[in-house]
PDB file of C-alpha atoms in Angstrom:
ATOM      1  CA  ALA A   3      12.105   5.697 -19.317  1.00  0.00           C
ATOM      2  CA  TRP A   4      10.766   8.344 -17.842  1.00  0.00           C
ATOM      3  CA  ASN A   5       6.775   7.959 -17.337  1.00  0.00           C
ATOM      4  CA  SER A   6       7.081   4.621 -18.090  1.00  0.00           C
ATOM      5  CA  PHE A   7       6.093   2.251 -15.315  1.00  0.00           C
ATOM      6  CA  HIS A   8       7.181  -1.308 -15.517  1.00  0.00           C
ATOM      7  CA  GLY A   9       5.794  -2.571 -11.892  1.00  0.00           C
ATOM      8  CA  ILE A  10       4.201  -1.321  -8.819  1.00  0.00           C
ATOM      9  CA  ALA A  11       7.251   0.225  -6.768  1.00  0.00           C
ATOM     10  CA  VAL A  12       6.798  -1.386  -2.791  1.00  0.00           C
ATOM     11  CA  ASP A  13       8.543  -0.041  -0.217  1.00  0.00           C
ATOM     12  CA  VAL A  14       7.982  -0.500   3.519  1.00  0.00           C
ATOM     13  CA  HIS A  15       4.653   1.881   3.361  1.00  0.00           C
ATOM     14  CA  VAL A  16       3.167   0.053   0.569  1.00  0.00           C
ATOM     15  CA  HIS A  17       3.730  -3.112   2.180  1.00  0.00           C
ATOM     16  CA  ARG A  18       2.764  -2.116   5.536  1.00  0.00           C
ATOM     17  CA  ILE A  19      -0.415  -0.595   4.421  1.00  0.00           C
ATOM     18  CA  SER A  20      -1.753  -3.172   1.839  1.00  0.00           C
ATOM     19  CA  ASN A  21      -0.930  -6.273   4.341  1.00  0.00           C
ATOM     20  CA  ARG A  22      -2.840  -4.115   7.110  1.00  0.00           C
ATOM     21  CA  LEU A  23      -5.645  -3.276   4.930  1.00  0.00           C
ATOM     22  CA  GLY A  24      -6.358  -7.289   3.896  1.00  0.00           C
ATOM     23  CA  TRP A  25      -5.520  -6.791   0.133  1.00  0.00           C
ATOM     24  CA  VAL A  26      -2.175  -9.088   0.534  1.00  0.00           C
ATOM     25  CA  LYS A  27      -0.834 -11.565   2.839  1.00  0.00           C
ATOM     26  CA  THR A  28       2.863 -11.359   2.335  1.00  0.00           C
ATOM     27  CA  LYS A  29       6.193 -11.526   4.166  1.00  0.00           C
ATOM     28  CA  THR A  30       8.229  -9.365   1.891  1.00  0.00           C
ATOM     29  CA  PRO A  31       7.916  -6.271  -0.210  1.00  0.00           C
ATOM     30  CA  LEU A  32       8.617  -8.475  -2.727  1.00  0.00           C
ATOM     31  CA  GLU A  33       6.035 -11.288  -2.467  1.00  0.00           C
ATOM     32  CA  THR A  34       3.809  -7.736  -2.029  1.00  0.00           C
ATOM     33  CA  GLU A  35       4.705  -6.051  -5.108  1.00  0.00           C
ATOM     34  CA  ILE A  36       3.738  -9.804  -7.284  1.00  0.00           C
ATOM     35  CA  ALA A  37       0.506  -9.866  -5.276  1.00  0.00           C
ATOM     36  CA  LEU A  38      -0.482  -6.262  -5.783  1.00  0.00           C
ATOM     37  CA  GLU A  39       0.674  -6.649  -9.626  1.00  0.00           C
ATOM     38  CA  ASP A  40      -1.489  -9.828  -9.850  1.00  0.00           C
ATOM     39  CA  CYS A  41      -4.643  -8.264  -8.458  1.00  0.00           C
ATOM     40  CA  LEU A  42      -4.503  -4.544  -9.836  1.00  0.00           C
ATOM     41  CA  PRO A  43      -5.063  -3.318 -13.097  1.00  0.00           C
ATOM     42  CA  ARG A  44      -1.876  -2.271 -14.742  1.00  0.00           C
ATOM     43  CA  LYS A  45      -3.129   1.190 -15.547  1.00  0.00           C
ATOM     44  CA  HIS A  46      -3.696   1.945 -11.794  1.00  0.00           C
ATOM     45  CA  TRP A  47       0.118   0.709 -11.033  1.00  0.00           C
ATOM     46  CA  GLU A  48       1.933   4.374 -11.466  1.00  0.00           C
ATOM     47  CA  ASP A  49      -0.415   5.382  -8.680  1.00  0.00           C
ATOM     48  CA  VAL A  50      -0.112   2.754  -5.941  1.00  0.00           C
ATOM     49  CA  ASN A  51       3.839   3.988  -4.669  1.00  0.00           C
ATOM     50  CA  LEU A  52       2.362   7.927  -4.673  1.00  0.00           C
ATOM     51  CA  LEU A  53      -0.623   7.429  -2.700  1.00  0.00           C
ATOM     52  CA  LEU A  54       0.281   5.137  -0.032  1.00  0.00           C
ATOM     53  CA  VAL A  55       3.483   6.451   0.715  1.00  0.00           C
ATOM     54  CA  GLY A  56       2.635   9.881   1.815  1.00  0.00           C
ATOM     55  CA  PHE A  57      -0.625   7.912   3.395  1.00  0.00           C
ATOM     56  CA  GLY A  58       1.933   5.701   5.719  1.00  0.00           C
ATOM     57  CA  GLN A  59       3.725   8.575   6.713  1.00  0.00           C
ATOM     58  CA  GLN A  60       1.106  10.315   8.257  1.00  0.00           C
ATOM     59  CA  ILE A  61      -1.906   8.216   9.148  1.00  0.00           C
ATOM     60  CA  CYS A  62      -1.153   4.543   8.480  1.00  0.00           C
ATOM     61  CA  LYS A  63       2.275   4.834  10.552  1.00  0.00           C
ATOM     62  CA  PRO A  64       3.773   1.609  12.111  1.00  0.00           C
ATOM     63  CA  VAL A  65       3.453   2.409  15.643  1.00  0.00           C
ATOM     64  CA  ASN A  66       0.634   4.214  16.722  1.00  0.00           C
ATOM     65  CA  PRO A  67      -1.372   4.586  13.464  1.00  0.00           C
ATOM     66  CA  ALA A  68      -3.739   7.784  13.295  1.00  0.00           C
ATOM     67  CA  CYS A  69      -7.034   5.718  13.269  1.00  0.00           C
ATOM     68  CA  ALA A  70      -9.467   8.185  14.497  1.00  0.00           C
ATOM     69  CA  ILE A  71      -8.807  10.575  11.871  1.00  0.00           C
ATOM     70  CA  CYS A  72      -8.280   7.973   9.058  1.00  0.00           C
ATOM     71  CA  LEU A  73     -10.569   7.619   6.163  1.00  0.00           C
ATOM     72  CA  ALA A  74     -10.084   4.246   5.285  1.00  0.00           C
ATOM     73  CA  ARG A  75     -11.203   2.989   9.199  1.00  0.00           C
ATOM     74  CA  PRO A  76     -14.332   1.480   7.923  1.00  0.00           C
ATOM     75  CA  TYR A  77     -12.601  -0.482   5.396  1.00  0.00           C
ATOM     76  CA  CYS A  78      -9.079  -1.390   7.955  1.00  0.00           C
ATOM     77  CA  PRO A  79      -9.562  -4.660  10.167  1.00  0.00           C
ATOM     78  CA  VAL A  80      -7.016  -2.769  12.350  1.00  0.00           C
ATOM     79  CA  GLY A  81      -8.895   0.310  13.097  1.00  0.00           C
TER      80      GLY A  81
END
């Protein structure tokens, strides 16, 4: 049903960023989904994918991330 969230949609961006920032330590998107759902309040689930996909496409890229302009840099063990 529309506007009904039953879980966190974890794609490559959400998986990469969640691991890069140290939120989870997982090997697959499914493991990341389970780990994030265990630690995030349900009210935030719908926002995770929306916020992290664009961030992963533009800033926190898999190769050559734009750490110099990243607002999460102070909290990131990589940047």
